[in-house]
Coordinates of C-alpha atoms in Angstrom, one line a residue:
M1 CA 134.9 67.3 56.7
N2 CA 132.3 70.1 57.2
I3 CA 130.2 69.9 60.3
A4 CA 127.2 72.1 61.0
V5 CA 125.7 72.4 64.4
I6 CA 122.2 74.0 64.8
G7 CA 121.8 76.0 68.0
A8 CA 124.2 77.6 70.5
G9 CA 122.5 76.5 73.7
F10 CA 123.8 73.8 76.0
S11 CA 123.6 71.0 73.4
G12 CA 125.1 73.0 70.5
L13 CA 127.9 74.4 72.6
C14 CA 128.8 71.0 74.0
A15 CA 128.9 69.5 70.5
G16 CA 131.0 72.4 69.2
I17 CA 133.5 72.1 72.1
Q18 CA 133.8 68.4 71.8
I19 CA 134.3 68.6 68.0
Q20 CA 137.1 71.1 68.4
K21 CA 138.7 69.0 71.1
Q22 CA 138.4 65.6 69.4
L23 CA 138.2 66.1 65.7
K24 CA 141.2 68.1 64.5
G25 CA 141.1 69.5 61.0
V26 CA 137.4 69.6 60.5
S27 CA 135.4 72.6 59.5
L28 CA 132.9 73.5 62.2
T29 CA 130.1 76.1 62.1
I30 CA 127.4 76.6 64.7
Y31 CA 124.3 78.4 63.4
E32 CA 122.3 80.3 66.1
C33 CA 119.1 82.1 65.3
S34 CA 119.5 84.7 68.0
D35 CA 122.2 87.3 68.7
D36 CA 123.8 85.4 71.6
V37 CA 124.6 82.0 72.9
G38 CA 122.5 80.4 75.6
G39 CA 119.5 78.9 73.7
T40 CA 116.7 78.6 76.2
W41 CA 118.7 80.6 78.8
N42 CA 119.0 83.5 76.3
A43 CA 115.4 83.4 75.1
N44 CA 113.6 83.0 78.5
T45 CA 113.9 86.2 80.5
Y46 CA 110.6 86.2 82.5
P47 CA 110.6 87.2 86.1
G48 CA 111.7 84.3 88.4
C49 CA 113.3 82.3 85.5
A50 CA 115.6 79.7 87.1
C51 CA 116.8 76.2 86.7
D52 CA 114.8 73.4 88.4
I53 CA 117.9 71.2 88.5
P54 CA 120.6 71.7 91.2
S55 CA 123.2 74.0 89.8
P56 CA 126.2 71.8 90.3
L57 CA 124.6 69.2 88.0
Y58 CA 123.7 71.8 85.5
S59 CA 127.1 72.5 84.0
F60 CA 129.4 70.8 81.6
S61 CA 131.6 68.1 83.1
F62 CA 134.6 69.6 81.3
A63 CA 133.8 73.1 82.6
P64 CA 132.4 72.8 86.1
N65 CA 131.3 75.9 88.0
P66 CA 132.0 75.6 91.7
N67 CA 130.8 79.2 92.2
W68 CA 127.1 79.0 91.6
S69 CA 125.4 81.6 93.8
S70 CA 122.5 79.3 94.8
H71 CA 121.4 75.7 94.7
Y72 CA 119.0 76.6 91.8
S73 CA 120.6 79.2 89.7
T74 CA 118.7 82.0 87.9
Q75 CA 118.5 82.7 84.2
P76 CA 121.1 85.5 84.2
E77 CA 123.7 83.4 86.0
I78 CA 123.2 80.4 83.7
L79 CA 123.4 82.6 80.6
K80 CA 126.6 84.2 81.9
Y81 CA 128.0 80.7 82.5
L82 CA 127.3 79.7 78.9
Q83 CA 128.8 83.0 77.6
D84 CA 131.9 82.4 79.7
V85 CA 132.3 78.8 78.5
T86 CA 131.9 80.0 74.9
R87 CA 134.8 82.5 75.4
R88 CA 136.9 80.0 77.4
F89 CA 136.7 77.5 74.5
E90 CA 137.0 80.2 71.8
L91 CA 133.7 79.2 70.1
E92 CA 132.7 82.7 69.1
K93 CA 134.6 82.6 65.8
R94 CA 132.7 79.4 64.8
I95 CA 129.2 80.8 65.5
C96 CA 127.0 82.5 62.9
F97 CA 124.6 84.5 65.0
N98 CA 121.1 85.6 63.7
T99 CA 121.2 82.7 61.3
E100 CA 118.2 80.4 61.2
V101 CA 118.4 77.0 59.6
R102 CA 115.1 76.8 57.7
I103 CA 115.6 73.6 55.8
A104 CA 118.0 70.7 56.2
K105 CA 117.8 67.9 53.7
W106 CA 119.9 65.0 52.8
I107 CA 121.2 64.9 49.2
D108 CA 121.7 61.2 48.5
A109 CA 123.6 61.7 45.2
D110 CA 126.2 63.9 46.8
N111 CA 126.3 62.2 50.2
C112 CA 125.8 65.4 52.2
Y113 CA 123.2 67.7 53.7
E114 CA 122.0 70.9 52.1
L115 CA 121.0 73.6 54.6
T116 CA 118.9 76.7 53.7
L117 CA 120.0 79.5 56.0
H118 CA 118.1 82.7 56.7
N119 CA 120.0 85.7 58.0
R120 CA 117.6 87.5 60.4
K121 CA 119.4 90.8 60.1
T122 CA 119.8 91.0 56.3
N123 CA 116.8 88.9 55.4
Q124 CA 119.0 87.0 52.9
E125 CA 119.0 83.3 52.3
E126 CA 122.0 81.1 51.6
I127 CA 122.3 77.5 50.8
I128 CA 125.3 75.6 52.2
R129 CA 126.4 72.0 52.3
A130 CA 127.6 69.9 55.3
D131 CA 128.8 66.4 55.7
V132 CA 127.4 66.1 59.2
V133 CA 124.6 68.0 60.9
I134 CA 124.0 68.0 64.6
S135 CA 120.8 69.4 65.9
G136 CA 121.0 71.3 69.2
C137 CA 117.6 73.0 68.7
G138 CA 116.0 73.8 72.0
P139 CA 112.2 73.4 72.0
L140 CA 111.8 75.3 75.3
R141 CA 112.5 78.6 73.6
I142 CA 109.8 78.2 71.0
A143 CA 106.5 79.8 72.1
K144 CA 103.3 77.9 71.4
I145 CA 100.3 80.1 71.8
P146 CA 97.0 78.4 70.9
K147 CA 95.1 80.1 68.1
E148 CA 92.0 80.3 70.4
F149 CA 93.8 83.2 72.1
D150 CA 93.9 85.3 69.0
Q151 CA 90.5 86.7 70.0
F152 CA 91.8 88.1 73.3
D153 CA 92.2 91.9 73.0
G154 CA 94.6 92.4 75.9
P155 CA 98.3 91.8 75.9
K156 CA 99.3 88.1 75.6
F157 CA 102.7 86.5 75.5
H158 CA 104.5 83.3 76.3
T159 CA 107.2 83.1 79.0
A160 CA 109.7 82.2 76.2
Q161 CA 108.9 85.6 74.6
W162 CA 108.4 87.7 77.7
D163 CA 107.4 91.3 77.1
P164 CA 109.0 93.4 79.8
S165 CA 107.2 96.6 78.5
V166 CA 103.8 95.2 79.8
D167 CA 103.1 96.4 83.3
L168 CA 101.4 93.6 85.2
H169 CA 101.1 95.4 88.6
N170 CA 97.5 95.6 89.9
K171 CA 96.2 93.7 86.8
D172 CA 94.2 90.5 86.6
V173 CA 96.6 88.1 84.9
A174 CA 95.8 84.6 83.7
V175 CA 98.6 82.0 83.5
I176 CA 97.9 79.1 81.2
G177 CA 99.9 76.0 82.2
T178 CA 101.4 74.5 85.3
G179 CA 105.0 73.7 84.2
A180 CA 108.3 75.0 85.6
S181 CA 107.8 78.4 84.0
A182 CA 104.4 78.9 85.6
I183 CA 105.6 78.0 89.1
Q184 CA 108.4 80.5 88.7
V185 CA 106.7 83.4 87.1
V186 CA 103.5 83.5 89.3
P187 CA 105.3 84.2 92.6
A188 CA 107.7 86.6 90.9

């Protein structure tokens, strides 16, 4: 059996670890579009980025972390936790980094999925097949900027694509939205 997991954030890593532990003899590949594990916690690097769930609850039951530095851990600490878990469970060898799954379709005649993969480094596409596909895609890393902002001439970016090269000191800054990212980035 060939299993493809899309994404190497919390969901994808959890699926990969449990497949390794419980389904011996299967072929497992995790496809991650970025160059590291972590999903949302790799993509979101804005100032003040932290978890809004108490840290002891924000870890895998099979890999608890009793050493969180605060009740609400920051992005770097959560990312390090996910990197450590990946190493501890030896998942690196099963992850194809910089590989985006562009199309996943069921092939009824062959009883399998066909995935179109795009390598972001080489810009090459490849088609593979899998018996099982598990989606661990994290929507919180996908920036949605309304097209109405295209007319704005100044720098604009989403917290999921933070641009650290933009100096915001002594600038008038507008923050659109009132979610967790907004309440973290504004005071930072």
